[in-house]
Amino acid sequence: QVQLVESGGGLVQPGGSLRLSCKASISHSNFYIMGWHRQAPGKQREFVASVSKDGVIKYNDFLKDRFTISRDIAKNTMYLQMDSLTPGDTAGYYCNAGGTGRYRGRDYWGQGTQVTVSS
């Protein structure tokens, strides 16, 4: 069973930083794309950033100046570095991956990690 497990969320003051992690139970080579989404209470889920299997990175235009996506393929882990956080960044953050090869056509989601930005 494929699992994505997020960690690193928590309470941070405005202007602070957090780094989220998403560890996959299988090699990243089984995913054609991986990414982060977020969902605030009462709002729709929002795309944050993604990285494709060949390393192409995309960002939500409104977040690209403060957020950085990266990955450590050897550790099967993807990261989201978030800087200059504001209360508007408060949300549940979810890791997502699209399968390829034997996992083609499957879409995986983590359970989410909560980020709260408040003084």
Coordinates of N, CA, C and O in Angstrom, one line a residue:
Q1 N 0.8 -1.2 0.0 CA 0.0 0.0 0.0 C 0.9 1.2 0.0 O 1.8 1.4 0.8
V2 N 0.6 2.1 -0.9 CA 1.4 3.3 -1.1 C 0.9 4.3 0.0 O -0.3 4.6 0.1
Q3 N 1.9 4.9 0.7 CA 1.6 5.9 1.7 C 2.4 7.2 1.5 O 3.6 7.1 1.1
L4 N 1.8 8.3 1.7 CA 2.5 9.6 1.8 C 2.3 10.1 3.2 O 1.1 10.3 3.6
V5 N 3.4 10.4 3.9 CA 3.2 10.9 5.3 C 3.9 12.3 5.4 O 5.1 12.4 5.2
E6 N 3.0 13.3 5.7 CA 3.5 14.6 5.9 C 3.9 14.8 7.4 O 3.4 14.2 8.3
S7 N 4.8 15.7 7.6 CA 5.2 16.2 8.9 C 5.8 17.6 8.8 O 6.1 18.1 7.7
G8 N 6.0 18.2 10.0 CA 6.6 19.5 10.0 C 5.7 20.6 10.3 O 6.2 21.8 10.4
G9 N 4.4 20.4 10.3 CA 3.5 21.5 10.6 C 3.5 21.9 12.0 O 4.2 21.3 12.8
G10 N 2.8 23.0 12.3 CA 2.8 23.5 13.7 C 2.3 24.9 13.7 O 1.8 25.5 12.8
L11 N 2.6 25.5 14.9 CA 2.2 26.9 15.2 C 3.5 27.7 15.0 O 4.5 27.4 15.6
V12 N 3.3 28.8 14.2 CA 4.5 29.7 14.0 C 4.0 31.1 14.0 O 2.8 31.4 13.6
Q13 N 4.8 32.0 14.4 CA 4.4 33.4 14.4 C 4.5 34.0 13.0 O 5.3 33.5 12.2
P14 N 3.8 35.1 12.7 CA 3.9 35.7 11.4 C 5.3 36.2 11.2 O 6.0 36.6 12.1
G15 N 5.7 35.9 10.0 CA 7.1 36.2 9.6 C 8.1 35.1 9.8 O 9.2 35.1 9.3
G16 N 7.6 34.0 10.4 CA 8.4 32.8 10.6 C 8.5 31.9 9.5 O 7.9 32.2 8.4
S17 N 9.2 30.8 9.7 CA 9.4 29.8 8.6 C 9.0 28.4 9.2 O 9.1 28.1 10.4
L18 N 8.7 27.5 8.2 CA 8.5 26.1 8.5 C 9.0 25.3 7.3 O 8.9 25.8 6.2
R19 N 9.4 24.1 7.6 CA 9.7 23.2 6.5 C 8.9 21.9 6.7 O 9.0 21.2 7.7
L20 N 8.0 21.7 5.7 CA 7.2 20.5 5.7 C 7.9 19.4 4.9 O 8.7 19.6 4.0
S21 N 7.7 18.2 5.4 CA 8.2 17.0 4.7 C 7.1 16.0 4.3 O 6.1 16.0 5.0
C22 N 7.4 15.3 3.2 CA 6.4 14.3 2.7 C 7.2 13.1 2.4 O 8.0 13.1 1.4
K23 N 7.1 12.1 3.2 CA 7.9 10.8 2.9 C 7.0 9.8 2.2 O 5.9 9.5 2.7
A24 N 7.4 9.3 1.1 CA 6.7 8.3 0.4 C 7.2 6.9 0.8 O 8.3 6.7 1.1
S25 N 6.2 5.9 0.8 CA 6.6 4.6 1.2 C 7.2 3.8 0.0 O 7.7 2.7 0.2
I26 N 7.3 4.4 -1.2 CA 7.9 3.8 -2.3 C 8.8 4.8 -3.0 O 8.7 6.0 -2.7
S27 N 9.6 4.4 -3.9 CA 10.5 5.3 -4.6 C 9.8 6.4 -5.4 O 8.8 6.1 -6.0
H28 N 10.4 7.6 -5.4 CA 9.8 8.7 -6.2 C 9.8 8.3 -7.7 O 9.1 9.0 -8.5
S29 N 10.6 7.4 -8.1 CA 10.6 7.0 -9.5 C 9.2 6.4 -10.0 O 9.0 6.3 -11.2
N30 N 8.4 6.1 -9.0 CA 7.0 5.6 -9.3 C 6.0 6.6 -9.5 O 4.8 6.3 -9.7
F31 N 6.4 7.9 -9.3 CA 5.5 9.0 -9.5 C 5.9 9.9 -10.6 O 7.1 10.3 -10.7
Y32 N 5.0 10.3 -11.5 CA 5.4 11.2 -12.6 C 5.3 12.6 -12.1 O 5.9 13.5 -12.7
I33 N 4.7 12.9 -11.0 CA 4.6 14.2 -10.4 C 4.3 14.1 -8.9 O 3.6 13.2 -8.5
M34 N 4.8 15.0 -8.2 CA 4.5 15.1 -6.7 C 4.3 16.6 -6.4 O 4.9 17.5 -7.1
G35 N 3.5 16.9 -5.4 CA 3.2 18.3 -5.1 C 2.6 18.5 -3.8 O 2.3 17.6 -3.0
W36 N 2.4 19.8 -3.5 CA 1.8 20.2 -2.3 C 0.5 21.0 -2.6 O 0.5 21.8 -3.5
H37 N -0.5 20.8 -1.8 CA -1.7 21.6 -1.9 C -2.1 22.0 -0.5 O -1.5 21.4 0.5
R38 N -2.9 23.0 -0.3 CA -3.4 23.4 1.0 C -4.9 23.7 1.0 O -5.4 24.0 -0.1
Q39 N -5.4 23.6 2.2 CA -6.9 23.9 2.3 C -7.1 24.6 3.6 O -6.8 24.0 4.7
A40 N -7.6 25.8 3.5 CA -8.0 26.6 4.7 C -9.4 26.3 5.0 O -10.2 25.9 4.2
P41 N -9.8 26.5 6.3 CA -11.2 26.3 6.7 C -12.2 27.1 5.8 O -12.0 28.3 5.6
G42 N -13.2 26.4 5.3 CA -14.2 27.1 4.5 C -13.8 27.5 3.1 O -14.5 28.1 2.3
K43 N -12.6 27.0 2.7 CA -12.1 27.3 1.3 C -11.8 26.1 0.6 O -11.6 25.0 1.1
Q44 N -11.7 26.2 -0.8 CA -11.3 25.1 -1.6 C -9.8 24.7 -1.5 O -9.0 25.6 -1.1
R45 N -9.5 23.5 -1.8 CA -8.1 23.1 -1.8 C -7.4 23.9 -2.9 O -7.9 24.1 -4.0
E46 N -6.2 24.3 -2.6 CA -5.4 25.2 -3.4 C -4.1 24.6 -3.8 O -3.4 24.1 -2.9
F47 N -3.7 24.7 -5.0 CA -2.3 24.2 -5.5 C -1.3 25.1 -4.9 O -1.4 26.3 -4.9
V48 N -0.2 24.5 -4.4 CA 0.9 25.3 -3.8 C 2.1 25.1 -4.7 O 2.7 26.1 -5.2
A49 N 2.6 23.9 -5.0 CA 3.8 23.7 -5.8 C 3.8 22.2 -6.2 O 3.2 21.4 -5.6
S50 N 4.6 22.0 -7.3 CA 4.8 20.6 -7.7 C 6.2 20.4 -8.3 O 6.8 21.4 -8.8
V51 N 6.6 19.2 -8.4 CA 7.9 18.9 -9.0 C 7.6 17.6 -9.8 O 7.1 16.6 -9.3
S52 N 8.0 17.6 -11.1 CA 7.8 16.4 -11.9 C 8.9 15.4 -11.8 O 10.0 15.7 -11.2
K53 N 8.8 14.3 -12.4 CA 9.8 13.2 -12.2 C 11.1 13.7 -12.8 O 12.2 13.3 -12.3
D54 N 11.1 14.5 -13.9 CA 12.3 15.0 -14.5 C 12.7 16.3 -13.9 O 13.6 17.0 -14.5
G55 N 12.1 16.7 -12.8 CA 12.6 17.9 -12.1 C 12.0 19.2 -12.4 O 12.5 20.3 -11.9
V56 N 11.0 19.3 -13.2 CA 10.3 20.5 -13.6 C 9.5 21.0 -12.4 O 8.6 20.2 -11.9
I57 N 9.7 22.2 -12.0 CA 9.0 22.7 -10.8 C 8.0 23.8 -11.2 O 8.3 24.7 -12.1
K58 N 6.9 23.8 -10.6 CA 5.8 24.8 -10.8 C 5.3 25.3 -9.4 O 5.3 24.5 -8.5
Y59 N 5.0 26.6 -9.4 CA 4.5 27.2 -8.2 C 3.2 27.9 -8.4 O 2.9 28.4 -9.5
N60 N 2.4 28.0 -7.4 CA 1.3 28.9 -7.3 C 1.9 30.3 -7.4 O 2.8 30.6 -6.7
D61 N 1.5 31.1 -8.4 CA 2.2 32.4 -8.6 C 2.2 33.3 -7.4 O 3.0 34.1 -7.2
F62 N 1.2 33.1 -6.6 CA 1.1 34.0 -5.4 C 2.0 33.6 -4.3 O 2.1 34.3 -3.3
L63 N 2.6 32.4 -4.4 CA 3.4 31.8 -3.3 C 4.8 31.7 -3.7 O 5.7 31.4 -2.8
K64 N 5.2 31.8 -4.9 CA 6.5 31.3 -5.4 C 7.6 32.2 -4.8 O 8.8 31.7 -4.8
D65 N 7.3 33.4 -4.3 CA 8.4 34.2 -3.8 C 8.7 33.8 -2.3 O 9.8 34.2 -1.8
R66 N 7.9 33.0 -1.7 CA 8.1 32.7 -0.3 C 8.2 31.2 -0.1 O 8.7 30.8 1.0
F67 N 7.7 30.4 -1.0 CA 7.7 28.9 -0.8 C 8.7 28.3 -1.8 O 8.8 28.7 -2.9
T68 N 9.4 27.2 -1.3 CA 10.3 26.5 -2.2 C 10.1 25.0 -2.0 O 10.1 24.4 -0.9
I69 N 9.9 24.3 -3.1 CA 9.7 22.9 -3.1 C 11.0 22.2 -3.5 O 11.8 22.7 -4.3
S70 N 11.3 21.1 -2.9 CA 12.5 20.3 -3.2 C 12.3 18.9 -2.8 O 11.3 18.5 -2.3
R71 N 13.3 18.1 -3.2 CA 13.1 16.6 -2.8 C 14.5 16.0 -2.7 O 15.5 16.5 -3.2
D72 N 14.5 15.0 -1.9 CA 15.7 14.1 -1.7 C 15.2 12.7 -2.2 O 14.6 12.0 -1.5
I73 N 15.6 12.4 -3.4 CA 15.2 11.2 -4.0 C 15.7 10.0 -3.3 O 15.0 9.0 -3.1
A74 N 16.9 10.1 -2.7 CA 17.4 8.9 -2.0 C 16.6 8.6 -0.7 O 16.6 7.5 -0.3
K75 N 16.0 9.6 -0.2 CA 15.2 9.5 1.0 C 13.7 9.3 0.7 O 12.9 9.3 1.7
N76 N 13.4 9.4 -0.5 CA 11.9 9.3 -0.9 C 11.1 10.4 -0.2 O 10.0 10.2 0.1
T77 N 11.7 11.5 -0.1 CA 11.1 12.6 0.7 C 11.1 13.9 -0.1 O 12.1 14.3 -0.8
M78 N 9.9 14.6 -0.1 CA 9.8 15.9 -0.7 C 9.6 16.9 0.4 O 9.0 16.6 1.5
Y79 N 10.0 18.1 0.1 CA 10.0 19.2 1.2 C 9.2 20.4 0.6 O 9.2 20.6 -0.6
L80 N 8.7 21.2 1.6 CA 8.2 22.5 1.2 C 8.7 23.5 2.3 O 8.4 23.4 3.4
Q81 N 9.7 24.3 1.8 CA 10.2 25.4 2.7 C 9.3 26.6 2.6 O 9.1 27.1 1.5
M82 N 8.8 27.1 3.7 CA 7.8 28.2 3.7 C 8.4 29.3 4.5 O 8.7 29.1 5.7
D83 N 8.6 30.4 3.9 CA 9.2 31.6 4.6 C 8.2 32.8 4.6 O 7.3 32.8 3.9
S84 N 8.5 33.7 5.5 CA 7.7 34.9 5.7 C 6.2 34.6 5.8 O 5.4 35.2 5.1
L85 N 5.9 33.7 6.6 CA 4.6 33.2 6.7 C 3.6 34.3 7.3 O 4.0 35.1 8.1
T86 N 2.4 34.2 6.8 CA 1.4 35.2 7.3 C 0.2 34.4 7.7 O 0.0 33.2 7.4
P87 N -0.7 35.0 8.5 CA -1.9 34.3 8.9 C -2.7 33.7 7.7 O -3.4 32.7 7.9
G88 N -2.6 34.3 6.6 CA -3.3 33.8 5.4 C -2.7 32.4 4.9 O -3.4 31.8 4.1
D89 N -1.6 32.0 5.4 CA -1.0 30.7 5.1 C -1.5 29.6 6.0 O -1.2 28.4 5.8
T90 N -2.3 30.0 7.0 CA -2.9 29.0 7.9 C -3.8 28.0 7.1 O -4.7 28.5 6.4
A91 N -3.5 26.7 7.1 CA -4.2 25.8 6.4 C -3.7 24.4 6.7 O -2.7 24.2 7.3
G92 N -4.5 23.4 6.3 CA -3.9 22.0 6.2 C -3.1 21.9 4.9 O -3.6 22.2 3.9
Y93 N -2.0 21.3 5.0 CA -1.1 21.1 3.9 C -1.0 19.7 3.5 O -0.7 18.8 4.4
Y94 N -1.2 19.4 2.3 CA -1.3 18.0 1.8 C -0.3 17.7 0.7 O -0.2 18.4 -0.2
C95 N 0.3 16.5 0.8 CA 1.2 16.0 -0.2 C 0.4 15.2 -1.1 O -0.5 14.4 -0.7
N96 N 0.7 15.2 -2.4 CA 0.0 14.5 -3.4 C 1.0 14.0 -4.4 O 2.1 14.6 -4.7
A97 N 0.7 12.8 -5.0 CA 1.6 12.2 -6.0 C 0.7 11.4 -7.0 O -0.2 10.8 -6.7
G98 N 1.2 11.5 -8.3 CA 0.5 10.8 -9.3 C 1.4 9.7 -9.8 O 2.6 9.9 -10.1
G99 N 0.8 8.5 -9.8 CA 1.6 7.3 -10.1 C 1.9 7.1 -11.6 O 1.2 7.6 -12.5
T100 N 3.0 6.4 -11.8 CA 3.4 6.0 -13.2 C 3.9 4.6 -13.1 O 4.0 4.0 -12.1
G101 N 4.1 4.0 -14.3 CA 4.6 2.6 -14.4 C 3.5 1.7 -13.8 O 2.3 1.8 -14.2
R102 N 3.8 0.8 -12.9 CA 2.9 -0.1 -12.3 C 1.8 0.7 -11.5 O 0.8 0.1 -11.2
Y103 N 2.1 1.9 -11.2 CA 1.1 2.7 -10.4 C 0.4 3.7 -11.3 O -0.3 4.7 -10.8
R104 N 0.5 3.5 -12.6 CA -0.1 4.5 -13.5 C -1.6 4.7 -13.2 O -2.3 3.7 -13.0
G105 N -2.1 5.9 -13.3 CA -3.5 6.2 -13.2 C -4.0 6.4 -11.7 O -5.1 6.7 -11.5
R106 N -3.0 6.2 -10.8 CA -3.4 6.3 -9.4 C -2.9 7.6 -8.8 O -1.8 8.0 -9.1
D107 N -3.8 8.2 -8.0 CA -3.5 9.4 -7.4 C -3.5 9.2 -5.8 O -4.4 8.7 -5.3
Y108 N -2.4 9.7 -5.2 CA -2.2 9.4 -3.8 C -2.2 10.8 -3.0 O -1.6 11.8 -3.5
W109 N -2.7 10.7 -1.8 CA -2.7 11.9 -0.9 C -2.3 11.5 0.4 O -2.6 10.4 0.9
G110 N -1.6 12.4 1.1 CA -1.2 12.2 2.5 C -2.4 12.6 3.4 O -3.4 13.2 2.9
Q111 N -2.2 12.4 4.7 CA -3.3 12.8 5.6 C -3.3 14.3 6.0 O -4.2 14.7 6.6
G112 N -2.2 15.0 5.6 CA -2.2 16.4 5.8 C -1.4 16.7 7.1 O -1.4 15.9 8.1
T113 N -0.9 17.9 7.1 CA -0.2 18.5 8.3 C -0.7 19.9 8.5 O -0.8 20.7 7.5
Q114 N -1.1 20.3 9.7 CA -1.7 21.6 9.9 C -0.6 22.6 10.2 O 0.3 22.4 11.0
V115 N -0.8 23.7 9.5 CA 0.1 24.9 9.7 C -0.8 26.0 10.2 O -1.8 26.4 9.5
T116 N -0.4 26.6 11.3 CA -1.1 27.7 11.9 C -0.2 28.9 12.1 O 0.8 28.7 12.8
V117 N -0.5 30.0 11.5 CA 0.3 31.2 11.6 C -0.4 32.2 12.5 O -1.4 32.7 12.1
S118 N 0.1 32.4 13.7 CA -0.6 33.3 14.6 C 0.4 33.9 15.6 O 1.3 33.2 16.0
S119 N 0.1 35.1 16.1 CA 0.9 35.6 17.2 C 0.2 35.3 18.5 O 0.8 35.7 19.6

